[in-house]
Structure formats: structure tokens, C-alpha cells
Short mmCIF file of C-alpha atoms in Angstrom, two decimals:
data_model
loop_
_atom_site.label_atom_id
_atom_site.label_comp_id
_atom_site.label_asym_id
_atom_site.label_seq_id
_atom_site.Cartn_x
_atom_site.Cartn_y
_atom_site.Cartn_z
CA MET A 21 -28.39 -48.10 -12.80
CA LYS A 22 -27.13 -46.87 -9.44
CA GLY A 23 -23.74 -48.24 -9.34
CA ILE A 24 -22.91 -46.52 -12.13
CA SER A 25 -23.65 -42.99 -11.24
CA ARG A 26 -21.79 -43.43 -7.74
CA ARG A 27 -19.39 -44.35 -9.79
CA ARG A 28 -19.25 -41.44 -12.18
CA PHE A 29 -19.79 -39.65 -9.29
CA LEU A 30 -16.22 -41.24 -7.90
CA ALA A 31 -14.40 -40.65 -10.67
CA ALA A 32 -15.35 -37.72 -11.05
CA SER A 33 -14.99 -35.63 -7.42
CA VAL A 34 -11.61 -37.29 -7.94
CA ILE A 35 -10.48 -36.24 -11.22
CA GLY A 36 -11.88 -32.50 -10.24
CA GLY A 37 -10.36 -33.08 -6.93
CA ALA A 38 -6.99 -33.80 -8.46
CA ALA A 39 -7.58 -30.52 -11.27
CA THR A 40 -7.64 -28.44 -8.36
CA THR A 41 -4.68 -29.36 -6.87
CA LEU A 42 -2.47 -29.87 -9.70
CA THR A 43 -3.93 -25.68 -10.56
CA MET A 44 -3.44 -24.57 -7.12
CA SER A 45 -0.37 -26.18 -6.74
CA LYS A 46 1.23 -24.16 -10.07
CA LYS A 47 0.10 -21.04 -8.05
CA ALA A 48 2.04 -21.94 -4.94
CA MET A 49 5.29 -23.29 -7.59
CA GLY A 50 4.26 -19.05 -8.81
CA ALA A 51 5.52 -18.03 -5.54
CA GLY A 52 9.15 -17.00 -5.46
CA THR A 53 9.95 -16.19 -9.10
CA PHE A 54 8.31 -12.83 -8.59
CA GLU A 55 10.99 -10.15 -9.28
CA GLY A 56 8.37 -7.40 -8.49
CA TYR A 57 6.32 -5.17 -11.00
CA PRO A 58 8.25 -3.90 -13.49
CA GLU A 59 7.45 -0.27 -13.03
CA GLY A 60 7.63 -0.63 -8.87
CA MET A 61 9.74 2.07 -6.70
CA GLY A 62 11.61 1.86 -3.92
CA VAL A 63 13.67 4.00 -1.57
CA LEU A 64 17.50 2.74 -1.48
CA VAL A 65 17.69 3.73 2.91
CA ASP A 66 22.07 5.22 2.74
CA LEU A 67 22.80 4.21 6.47
CA THR A 68 26.58 5.95 6.01
CA ARG A 69 24.60 9.00 5.68
CA CYS A 70 22.39 9.29 8.05
CA VAL A 71 22.54 11.60 10.89
CA GLY A 72 19.53 11.20 12.88
CA CYS A 73 17.58 14.48 12.45
CA ARG A 74 14.58 12.45 12.37
CA SER A 75 12.84 15.15 10.16
CA CYS A 76 11.09 11.99 8.27
CA GLU A 77 10.04 10.97 11.17
CA ALA A 78 8.61 14.52 12.05
CA ALA A 79 7.80 14.47 7.86
CA CYS A 80 6.03 11.11 8.32
CA ASN A 81 3.89 12.69 11.26
CA LYS A 82 2.37 15.67 8.81
CA GLU A 83 1.43 13.46 6.26
CA GLN A 84 -0.54 10.76 7.68
CA LYS A 85 -2.42 12.34 10.27
CA LEU A 86 -0.52 11.14 12.85
CA PRO A 87 -1.30 12.26 16.77
CA GLU A 88 0.89 14.00 18.32
CA PRO A 89 4.60 12.48 20.18
CA ALA A 90 4.81 12.29 23.29
CA MET A 91 8.03 14.88 22.57
CA PRO A 92 9.43 16.46 20.10
CA PHE A 93 11.01 15.04 17.50
CA ASP A 94 14.17 17.18 17.53
CA ASP A 95 14.34 15.78 21.30
CA PRO A 96 17.07 13.23 20.78
CA SER A 97 16.26 11.45 24.21
CA VAL A 98 14.45 9.31 22.12
CA PHE A 99 17.37 7.51 21.03
CA ASP A 100 18.06 6.10 24.56
CA GLN A 101 14.17 5.06 24.85
CA THR A 102 13.52 0.42 25.02
CA GLY A 103 10.71 -1.17 25.02
CA HIS A 104 10.49 -4.90 26.22
CA GLY A 105 13.13 -6.53 26.84
CA GLY A 106 15.04 -4.16 25.81
CA GLN A 107 13.92 -3.59 22.21
CA LYS A 108 14.92 -0.93 20.17
CA ARG A 109 11.51 0.96 18.98
CA ARG A 110 9.49 0.16 16.47
CA PRO A 111 6.85 1.28 14.04
CA ASP A 112 3.86 1.57 16.01
CA GLU A 113 0.26 2.97 15.06
CA ASN A 114 0.84 6.84 16.35
CA ALA A 115 4.44 6.97 14.08
CA TYR A 116 5.09 4.85 10.77
CA THR A 117 8.64 5.48 10.70
CA VAL A 118 11.38 5.87 13.22
CA VAL A 119 15.17 6.34 13.92
CA ASN A 120 16.82 3.90 15.93
CA ARG A 121 20.33 4.70 17.20
CA TYR A 122 23.44 1.79 17.26
CA ASP A 123 26.53 2.18 18.59
CA PRO A 124 29.41 -0.03 16.28
CA PRO A 125 31.65 -1.54 17.32
CA GLY A 126 34.77 -0.09 16.87
CA ALA A 127 33.18 3.17 15.33
CA ASN A 128 33.80 6.30 16.82
CA HIS A 129 30.21 7.27 15.58
CA PRO A 130 26.92 6.34 16.39
CA LEU A 131 24.76 4.83 13.58
CA PHE A 132 21.22 5.64 12.49
CA ARG A 133 18.79 3.66 11.03
CA LYS A 134 15.05 4.38 10.17
CA LEU A 135 12.88 1.72 10.21
CA GLN A 136 9.49 1.53 8.68
CA CYS A 137 8.05 -0.96 6.47
CA ASN A 138 9.95 -2.24 3.64
CA HIS A 139 7.35 -2.95 0.81
CA CYS A 140 8.46 -6.56 -0.14
CA ASN A 141 8.43 -8.07 -3.41
CA GLU A 142 6.10 -10.53 -2.06
CA PRO A 143 4.73 -9.45 1.37
CA ALA A 144 4.01 -11.72 3.86
CA CYS A 145 1.57 -9.78 5.65
CA LEU A 146 -0.71 -9.84 2.54
CA THR A 147 -0.48 -13.60 2.27
CA SER A 148 -1.34 -14.37 5.77
CA CYS A 149 -3.93 -12.20 5.46
CA PHE A 150 -7.13 -14.05 4.99
CA VAL A 151 -9.96 -10.84 4.16
CA SER A 152 -7.03 -9.73 1.68
CA ALA A 153 -6.78 -6.53 2.85
CA TYR A 154 -3.18 -5.86 1.86
CA THR A 155 -2.72 -4.77 -1.81
CA LYS A 156 0.47 -5.12 -3.50
CA THR A 157 0.24 -2.15 -5.80
CA ARG A 158 1.94 -2.12 -9.10
CA GLU A 159 3.80 1.76 -7.63
CA GLY A 160 5.09 -0.87 -5.39
CA ALA A 161 3.73 0.15 -2.19
CA VAL A 162 2.13 -2.78 0.17
CA VAL A 163 -1.18 -0.86 0.98
CA TYR A 164 -4.56 -2.24 2.90
CA ASN A 165 -8.17 -1.90 3.78
CA GLU A 166 -8.83 -0.77 7.23
CA LYS A 167 -12.46 -1.56 6.06
CA VAL A 168 -11.75 -5.21 5.40
CA CYS A 169 -9.83 -5.48 8.43
CA VAL A 170 -11.36 -7.98 10.82
CA GLY A 171 -8.20 -7.35 13.46
CA CYS A 172 -7.22 -11.04 13.31
CA ARG A 173 -3.30 -9.62 13.52
CA ASN A 174 -1.57 -13.14 11.69
CA CYS A 175 0.45 -9.96 9.12
CA MET A 176 1.73 -8.58 12.90
CA ILE A 177 2.83 -12.32 13.22
CA ALA A 178 3.94 -13.15 9.27
CA CYS A 179 5.81 -10.40 8.59
CA PRO A 180 9.76 -10.84 9.20
CA PHE A 181 10.51 -7.13 10.19
CA GLN A 182 7.91 -7.18 12.68
CA ILE A 183 6.28 -4.02 11.24
CA PRO A 184 2.46 -4.51 11.12
CA ALA A 185 0.97 -2.07 14.64
CA TYR A 186 -2.01 -2.71 16.10
CA SER A 187 -3.89 0.69 16.92
CA TYR A 188 -4.57 -0.93 20.29
CA SER A 189 -5.90 2.51 21.70
CA SER A 190 -8.89 2.29 19.66
CA ALA A 191 -11.63 0.47 21.79
CA PHE A 192 -14.15 -0.44 19.20
CA ASP A 193 -12.73 -0.35 15.98
CA PRO A 194 -8.68 -1.55 16.02
CA VAL A 195 -7.40 -1.55 13.09
CA ILE A 196 -3.42 -2.67 11.57
CA LYS A 197 -1.72 0.08 10.60
CA LYS A 198 1.42 0.53 9.29
CA CYS A 199 3.74 2.91 6.49
CA ILE A 200 2.16 2.84 2.86
CA PHE A 201 4.47 4.39 1.33
CA CYS A 202 2.51 7.79 1.48
CA TYR A 203 0.81 5.86 -1.92
CA ASP A 204 -2.54 7.91 -1.20
CA THR A 205 -1.02 11.03 -1.29
CA ARG A 206 2.32 10.54 -3.16
CA LEU A 207 2.90 7.92 -4.53
CA LYS A 208 0.24 7.19 -6.91
CA TYR A 209 1.06 9.92 -8.56
CA GLY A 210 4.40 9.47 -9.00
CA LYS A 211 6.10 11.23 -6.28
CA PRO A 212 8.54 10.45 -3.43
CA PRO A 213 7.08 9.69 -0.23
CA ALA A 214 7.65 12.31 2.33
CA CYS A 215 10.31 11.17 4.28
CA VAL A 216 12.29 10.87 1.52
CA GLU A 217 11.51 15.09 0.46
CA ALA A 218 12.36 15.43 4.08
CA CYS A 219 16.15 13.93 4.58
CA PRO A 220 17.90 16.60 4.08
CA GLN A 221 21.40 14.51 3.85
CA GLY A 222 20.20 12.29 0.75
CA VAL A 223 20.70 9.25 2.87
CA LEU A 224 17.02 8.50 1.07
CA THR A 225 17.24 7.98 -2.73
CA PHE A 226 13.71 7.61 -4.37
CA GLY A 227 13.72 5.99 -7.90
CA HIS A 228 12.59 2.50 -9.63
CA ARG A 229 13.76 -0.44 -7.91
CA LYS A 230 15.40 -2.12 -10.40
CA GLU A 231 17.71 1.59 -10.93
CA LEU A 232 18.21 1.95 -7.15
CA ILE A 233 19.87 -1.54 -7.01
CA LYS A 234 22.24 -0.74 -10.01
CA ILE A 235 23.12 3.02 -7.82
CA GLY A 236 23.76 0.55 -4.85
CA GLN A 237 26.18 -1.97 -6.74
CA ASP A 238 27.91 1.57 -8.11
CA ARG A 239 27.97 3.35 -4.79
CA ILE A 240 29.36 0.13 -3.25
CA LYS A 241 31.86 -0.10 -6.42
CA ALA A 242 33.19 3.13 -5.91
CA ARG A 243 33.67 3.53 -2.48
CA PRO A 244 34.33 -0.42 -1.07
CA ASP A 245 35.90 1.38 1.90
CA ARG A 246 32.43 2.85 3.01
CA TYR A 247 29.86 0.11 2.58
CA VAL A 248 29.50 -3.89 3.15
CA ASP A 249 29.62 -4.95 -0.08
CA HIS A 250 25.49 -5.65 0.41
CA ILE A 251 22.22 -4.58 -0.53
CA TYR A 252 20.15 -5.88 2.81
CA GLY A 253 16.90 -6.20 0.69
CA GLU A 254 17.67 -6.61 -2.89
CA THR A 255 17.21 -10.50 -2.47
CA GLU A 256 16.10 -10.83 1.32
CA VAL A 257 12.69 -12.57 1.90
CA GLY A 258 12.14 -12.75 -2.14
CA GLY A 259 13.35 -8.59 -2.62
CA THR A 260 12.15 -5.64 -1.02
CA GLY A 261 11.00 -1.93 -2.21
CA TRP A 262 13.08 -0.30 0.48
CA MET A 263 16.48 -1.73 0.84
CA TYR A 264 19.60 -0.48 2.48
CA LEU A 265 23.59 0.06 2.08
CA SER A 266 25.26 0.46 5.28
CA GLY A 267 28.97 0.44 6.59
CA VAL A 268 28.88 -1.57 9.30
CA PRO A 269 27.99 -5.43 9.06
CA PHE A 270 24.13 -5.54 8.74
CA GLU A 271 24.10 -7.41 12.20
CA GLN A 272 25.65 -4.51 14.02
CA ALA A 273 22.91 -2.14 12.59
CA GLY A 274 19.50 -4.74 14.17
CA PHE A 275 19.18 -6.18 10.59
CA ASP A 276 17.78 -9.74 11.27
CA THR A 277 20.16 -11.26 8.54
CA THR A 278 19.25 -14.98 8.97
CA LEU A 279 15.95 -14.34 6.97
CA GLY A 280 16.76 -16.44 3.99
CA LYS A 281 16.30 -15.51 0.11
CA GLU A 282 13.35 -17.22 -0.15
CA PRO A 283 10.08 -14.59 0.66
CA ILE A 284 8.09 -16.46 3.41
CA ILE A 285 5.14 -17.78 1.66
CA SER A 286 7.84 -20.38 0.32
CA ASN A 287 7.74 -21.56 3.88
CA VAL A 288 4.32 -22.77 3.55
CA LYS A 289 3.52 -22.93 0.19
CA GLU A 290 3.86 -26.90 0.35
CA PHE A 291 2.06 -28.07 3.46
CA LEU A 292 -0.94 -25.49 2.00
CA SER A 293 -0.62 -26.56 -1.35
CA THR A 294 -1.58 -30.07 0.22
CA VAL A 295 -4.80 -28.25 1.71
CA PRO A 296 -6.67 -28.12 -1.15
CA MET A 297 -5.91 -31.47 -1.85
CA VAL A 298 -7.16 -32.93 1.52
CA LEU A 299 -10.12 -30.95 1.41
CA ALA A 300 -10.94 -32.23 -2.51
CA ILE A 301 -9.73 -35.71 -2.48
CA TRP A 302 -10.65 -37.38 0.71
CA PRO A 303 -14.04 -36.78 1.05
CA ALA A 304 -14.18 -38.71 -1.84
CA LEU A 305 -12.08 -41.06 -1.25
CA PHE A 306 -13.35 -42.07 2.03
CA THR A 307 -16.43 -42.11 0.60
CA GLY A 308 -15.47 -43.86 -1.89
CA PHE A 309 -13.89 -46.83 0.89
CA HIS A 310 -17.12 -46.89 2.45
CA LEU A 311 -19.56 -47.64 0.13
CA LEU A 312 -17.41 -50.19 -0.95
CA ALA A 313 -17.04 -51.63 2.00
CA ARG A 314 -20.61 -51.60 2.46
CA LYS A 315 -21.72 -53.21 -0.63
CA LYS A 316 -19.10 -56.08 -0.43
CA GLY A 317 -21.76 -58.51 1.66
CA HIS A 318 -25.35 -56.94 0.47
CA ALA A 319 -25.80 -55.80 -2.54
CA ASP A 320 -29.14 -53.55 -2.56
CA GLU A 321 -30.61 -53.97 1.20
CA ASP A 322 -28.43 -51.89 3.00
CA HIS A 323 -30.86 -49.21 4.48
CA SER A 324 -33.41 -52.52 4.99
CA HIS A 325 -30.38 -54.78 7.15
CA GLU A 326 -29.20 -51.44 8.92
CA SER A 327 -32.31 -51.25 10.41
CA GLN A 328 -32.82 -54.67 11.47
CA GLU A 329 -29.25 -54.22 12.88
CA ASP A 330 -30.21 -51.19 14.86
CA GLU A 331 -33.52 -53.15 15.88
CA LYS A 332 -31.29 -55.70 17.21
CA SER A 333 -28.76 -53.73 19.13
CA MET B 26 -11.36 26.77 -17.00
CA ASP B 27 -9.56 24.39 -16.58
CA LYS B 28 -6.94 25.47 -19.35
CA LYS B 29 -6.68 29.15 -17.89
CA SER B 30 -5.72 27.15 -14.21
CA THR B 31 -3.03 25.45 -15.79
CA LEU B 32 -1.75 28.40 -18.01
CA LYS B 33 -1.53 30.33 -14.78
CA TRP B 34 0.67 27.38 -13.16
CA LEU B 35 2.73 27.70 -16.20
CA ALA B 36 3.62 31.31 -15.83
CA TRP B 37 4.08 30.27 -11.83
CA GLY B 38 6.01 27.71 -12.54
CA MET B 39 8.17 29.81 -15.39
CA LEU B 40 8.95 32.85 -13.41
CA ILE B 41 10.20 30.58 -10.43
CA ALA B 42 12.28 28.73 -12.61
CA GLY B 43 13.45 31.91 -14.06
CA PHE B 44 13.95 32.98 -10.36
CA PHE B 45 16.53 30.56 -9.97
CA MET B 46 17.69 30.64 -13.07
CA ALA B 47 18.66 33.77 -12.50
CA SER B 48 20.06 34.10 -9.70
CA PRO B 49 23.47 32.24 -9.56
CA LEU B 50 25.79 35.73 -11.08
CA TRP B 51 28.63 34.11 -9.28
CA GLY B 52 29.03 31.54 -12.25
CA ASN B 53 30.77 33.50 -14.26
CA ALA B 54 34.48 32.79 -13.51
CA GLY B 55 36.88 35.77 -11.54
CA GLU B 56 33.01 36.79 -9.76
CA ILE B 57 33.38 34.44 -6.35
CA PRO B 58 31.27 35.90 -4.13
CA GLU B 59 32.16 36.41 -0.47
CA SER B 60 29.15 35.36 1.34
CA LEU B 61 25.94 33.42 -0.30
CA GLU B 62 22.25 33.05 0.69
CA LEU B 63 21.31 29.58 0.69
CA GLN B 64 17.62 29.62 0.87
CA SER B 65 16.09 26.20 -0.73
CA LEU B 66 15.02 25.11 2.37
CA SER B 67 13.13 28.47 3.70
CA GLU B 68 10.60 27.01 4.45
CA LEU B 69 11.05 24.81 7.61
CA TYR B 70 14.12 26.41 8.18
CA GLU B 71 15.82 30.22 7.80
CA GLY B 72 17.89 31.05 5.42
CA VAL B 73 21.51 30.53 5.19
CA SER B 74 23.79 33.34 5.16
CA PHE B 75 27.63 31.71 4.29
CA ASP B 76 30.49 33.27 4.96
CA HIS B 77 31.85 31.68 1.62
CA LEU B 78 35.26 34.39 1.89
CA LEU B 79 35.63 32.29 5.38
CA HIS B 80 35.56 29.05 4.29
CA MET B 81 37.63 29.75 1.04
CA ASP B 82 40.19 31.18 3.81
CA MET B 83 39.81 28.32 5.69
CA VAL B 84 40.00 25.34 3.41
CA GLY B 85 41.87 27.40 0.46
CA ASN B 86 41.00 24.78 -2.23
CA CYS B 87 38.23 25.33 -4.48
CA ALA B 88 37.89 21.55 -5.16
CA ALA B 89 37.53 20.30 -1.36
CA CYS B 90 34.14 21.13 -1.98
CA HIS B 91 33.50 22.48 -5.81
CA HIS B 92 33.91 19.31 -7.48
CA HIS B 93 36.07 21.48 -9.73
CA GLY B 94 37.50 25.26 -10.12
CA THR B 95 36.73 27.04 -13.21
CA GLY B 96 40.64 26.71 -14.42
CA ASP B 97 42.06 23.84 -12.23
CA PRO B 98 41.74 20.51 -13.32
CA VAL B 99 40.01 18.08 -11.40
CA GLU B 100 41.86 16.13 -8.88
CA ASP B 101 38.95 13.41 -7.86
CA GLU B 102 40.92 10.29 -9.39
CA ASN B 103 37.29 9.22 -10.46
CA CYS B 104 36.24 12.20 -11.83
CA ALA B 105 39.49 12.39 -13.98
CA ARG B 106 38.91 8.68 -15.22
CA CYS B 107 36.48 10.45 -17.59
CA HIS B 108 37.31 14.78 -16.83
CA SER B 109 40.85 14.96 -17.52
CA TYR B 110 40.89 16.69 -20.58
CA SER B 111 37.36 18.36 -20.21
CA LYS B 112 36.80 22.34 -20.89
CA ASP B 113 36.83 24.38 -17.85
CA THR B 114 33.48 24.53 -16.63
CA GLU B 115 31.63 27.84 -16.85
CA VAL B 116 29.49 27.05 -14.22
CA VAL B 117 30.72 26.06 -10.12
CA SER B 118 27.76 26.62 -8.48
CA CYS B 119 25.98 23.48 -6.52
CA GLY B 120 22.96 24.04 -8.14
CA SER B 121 23.94 24.55 -11.40
CA CYS B 122 24.27 20.29 -11.79
CA HIS B 123 22.27 19.68 -8.15
CA PRO B 124 18.58 19.20 -9.33
CA LEU B 125 16.12 21.52 -6.38
CA GLU B 126 13.68 18.18 -6.18
CA PRO B 127 15.63 15.33 -7.49
CA PHE B 128 12.89 12.53 -6.81
CA SER B 129 10.57 14.75 -8.99
CA PRO B 130 8.69 12.23 -11.69
CA GLU B 131 9.56 14.33 -14.42
CA TYR B 132 13.34 14.43 -13.31
CA LEU B 133 12.92 10.77 -13.35
CA ARG B 134 12.05 10.32 -16.27
CA GLU B 135 14.87 12.50 -18.06
CA LYS B 136 17.00 10.51 -16.13
CA GLU B 137 16.27 6.99 -17.34
CA MET B 138 15.34 7.93 -21.05
CA ASP B 139 19.38 8.78 -21.83
CA ALA B 140 20.34 5.17 -21.36
CA ASN B 141 23.94 6.77 -21.99
CA ARG B 142 24.11 9.00 -18.27
CA TYR B 143 26.91 8.41 -15.64
CA HIS B 144 25.46 10.84 -13.50
CA ARG B 145 22.49 9.22 -12.27
CA ASP B 146 23.44 8.91 -8.68
CA MET B 147 23.39 12.81 -8.23
CA PRO B 148 22.78 14.06 -4.77
CA GLY B 149 19.66 16.72 -4.96
CA LEU B 150 20.65 20.60 -3.81
CA LYS B 151 19.39 19.89 -0.31
CA ALA B 152 21.38 16.48 0.15
CA ALA B 153 24.33 17.89 -1.41
CA TYR B 154 25.02 20.86 0.48
CA HIS B 155 24.45 18.88 3.59
CA GLN B 156 26.64 16.32 2.85
CA SER B 157 29.56 18.54 2.07
CA CYS B 158 28.61 21.08 4.89
CA LEU B 159 28.22 18.89 8.00
CA GLY B 160 30.69 16.15 6.51
CA CYS B 161 33.33 18.31 6.71
CA HIS B 162 32.03 19.76 9.97
CA ASN B 163 32.34 16.72 11.05
CA GLU B 164 36.08 16.09 10.78
CA MET B 165 36.53 19.41 11.39
CA GLY B 166 34.80 20.16 14.24
CA GLY B 167 32.28 22.72 12.89
CA PRO B 168 28.40 23.28 14.30
CA THR B 169 26.93 20.91 13.57
CA GLY B 170 23.63 21.17 14.84
CA CYS B 171 20.81 22.14 12.91
CA GLN B 172 19.93 25.44 14.03
CA ASP B 173 23.84 26.36 14.59
CA CYS B 174 23.24 27.14 10.93
CA HIS B 175 19.71 27.48 10.34
CA PRO B 176 17.43 27.96 12.60
CA ARG B 177 14.31 26.72 12.07
CA THR B 178 10.91 29.11 11.02
CA GLU B 179 7.33 28.90 12.81
CA ALA B 180 6.49 26.66 9.96
CA GLY B 181 9.81 24.00 11.36
CA ASP B 182 8.83 24.19 14.53
CA ALA B 183 4.92 23.33 14.12
CA LEU B 184 6.16 20.21 11.88
CA PHE B 185 8.91 18.79 14.58
CA ARG B 186 6.36 19.79 17.19
CA ALA B 187 9.44 21.83 19.13
CA GLY B 188 9.10 25.28 20.48
CA ALA B 189 5.87 26.97 20.84
CA TYR B 190 4.64 23.72 19.06
CA ALA B 191 6.26 21.07 21.92
CA PRO B 192 3.77 18.34 23.46
CA GLU B 193 2.35 19.68 26.38
CA SER B 194 3.00 16.07 28.29
CA GLY B 195 6.52 17.27 27.25
CA ALA B 196 9.67 16.16 28.88
CA ALA B 197 7.12 14.68 31.41
CA ALA B 198 5.97 11.92 29.03
CA GLY B 199 7.48 8.60 29.87
CA HIS B 200 7.10 6.51 27.09
CA HIS B 201 5.85 3.03 27.24
#
């Protein structure tokens, strides 16, 4: 009677474990095939048009009620600022978007590049967050819930674009800060984000992501002399909501061109899919081994033997 | 209550729309304006008094700025693919084609409903002005600073945190 129930228990746990593993790996397999919500919005950033006026930065500051900047937004000296290791400016808790200047070799004028969250189709920040603070909304924004953020900063490490920033200035309630595509105040209502509306040069084109890819392709086709034949973000890390067109090779404008097409989750999904298997099967398996090994010699009087052995030793 | 306020907004909308539709008097052929007041950005910047005559004299060719004149054939090869036999257009003002709000949900919907639309990547009026003006000024050595053409208003200073609204730490502020 005892043996049967034990066998049943073992069998059930193995089957259960296998089922869990299968369903989990199926889910993990699904990653990398998601191409964004059909109605997902995005922005096409045309670097050939940007003149570095920083209207987008000023508009973002106002819309998101960010703190006063160190310098006026029309002060071009920020373009010469560098951080640790000569790094150019990056978005932080005080600025969800920044414009940097690059001087590509051979070009007779500087190139300006706006940086902000790219709102990935499959955000690495979202997959790395163990409290599920992040959400990819059906409108295309990657937003986060400050109330559940525990400040682990996994997303800062996971993001391939180094976007999420941390409110280090807050001593008691530090949280992650980043561009949210003006979700709460604008995108939710179908309106373009503040930076897009502020841009005087038409650098930023707001629309459905699918439509923006067509527009980008058309621009490249119409002016092959003007553009590099690539839309950065169309396929990078599984596709991003914000995409870029450039007149110079993307590396020269500070882009990481080594990211590949797979979403960041794909790099770890094989490993992660074995975790539930290990958790579910190993305890049952090794309990089974243990029980089998003990059962061999002494049939039913395990306990008495054990206690005798204990006394001897 | 709700209905009333909707009506009010509608009335305002129609009034404003009517204003914009009525303003381009120069749309008719033969009435080329000598100067124009460009006001679409007038919240953050003062309007631009655009000396049309001066620019006409300098450029000498309407199609260099306007895609087409009212009588001449189109010059741009890409336009000519479809428009070489198009009838003369009655309007040449920028605002008659380039929308004031190119990313409003209504405009985006309208664009996407029209499956045969070729001009789906048309810059808004603000972008059209800036690309055209600044593009040429860059090439020809014209003024390119924002305030060279339109001084900022007080609201503009407040947005840019400049002038009277400059941060107190100002120039002394070193960046971390």
C-alpha cells in the first residue's frame, strides 16, 4: 500500500514536472516571434533633418514636469559635455531624452542624434523585471509602475540601449526613470508625444509602426544618395517602436550595430526554460533515487535500523 | 452640460478653421504677396515677417521653394512621374497642402483610410517651412539661428529655460 502511493506520487510529480517544462518552453519559444501590437505606434527619427535645436528636450521637460536643467535648453555647450570615460550624454532622471552631437568623418556638418527609450517590441527591461513593473501597452509604449519598482536595477543592465535611469538623488524612494512615450498624457489618447509635436524640422514622424517602416523605405528609395540603406530598429533586438534613418553609417552616429535581430530574451530563454525543469523534476527524481536506494536492503523497518545505526555511531 | 461644452468647442473649432481657410488670399493666381506673416508657431515664437518679394528676387524660381507654380510645369523629376500633365494648380501656399497638425489622430486615420494615397509622408506645415527655409539658408549662407528669424516669446523663454527663466545655477553649473 505504502509502495504504491509512493510510486504514484513519483509518477505524478514527474508527469507534472514534464508538463510544466513543456508549457514553459512553449512560452519561451514564443519569444522572438512577437512583432509588436498591430496598432502599436512608433516614431521614425530622421537624423538627416536634425539641426540640434533641442526643442524636443525642452518640450519633454515641460510635459513630464522634470526638474530645472543645469543650463538653458538653447545653450549649445551641452554638446561638448562628456561623462565617465568620454561618454556622451545619456538620458537620466532629469531628462528622458537628450540630443547629442557627432562629427562623422568626411561630413561637412555635424550630425545630431536624439536619444530616448526606443520602446522595443520585446523589451529587455520588461523581461528582466521580477516584480513585473513594466508593461508594453497595445499603443506601443513601454511604461512602468513606480509603485512596485523595488529598485533592483536589473532593467538598467538588461536594456541594450542603456536607457532606464535611476533616481539616485532620492534618498528614500529611489525608482527607475525613463521615457514613457508620453503615455499617460498623450499616447493613450492617440496624440503624438510632446517631443514630436515640438520638433520644427520634421525629424520625428509619429505613426503606426508598420506605416513608419513603409515611410522609411520610401524615403531611402527616393533619395538613396541621402540615406544609408537601413532603418535602425526595424529588426534590431526584435524591432523597436522608435526607429532611425541616417545619412552616415549608424556606428558613426553612436549606434550599437552589433545587437542582432533577436530580442534580448532569446539570449537567455534556453537557459531559463531549463529552470522549471530543474525545479520540478530534480526534487522528485532524487527523492525517487533516495527512496529506491534505501528500499533495497531493508524492506519496511527503515526507521528502527536508522535509529540503531545512529546509536552505534 | 456635456453637449453644451461640445457645441462650444465645435463652434470654436469652426471659427479657427474658418480663419485659416480664409487667410490664404494669395492662393489665387496672379496675386503674389510681397510679404507674409507666418504665424503657425506664434505661441513660443513671434510670427515671421517673411519678405516674399526679396526671396523671389533672390531665388528667381518659384518651383525652388514651392513644388509647383500656378502656371509652370513641375520640375522635380519625382513629381513629374505623375504630374507632368497635371492641370495648373490654383493654390501654391504651403498651408494649402501641408497640415497644421500632421500627427493628430484624425489626420493619421484619414491618411490610413485612403489606401491609394501616394503622399503619405507629407511633412506638417511647421516642418515644411523649416526644412525649406533652413535647408536653403544652410546652403546659401542665410541666417540659421532660431531667433534670427523669429524671436522667442516669453512663453518660449519659459519653455527653453532661457532669458529671464534661465536656471539660477546658470553658466556656473558644472555637469557631473
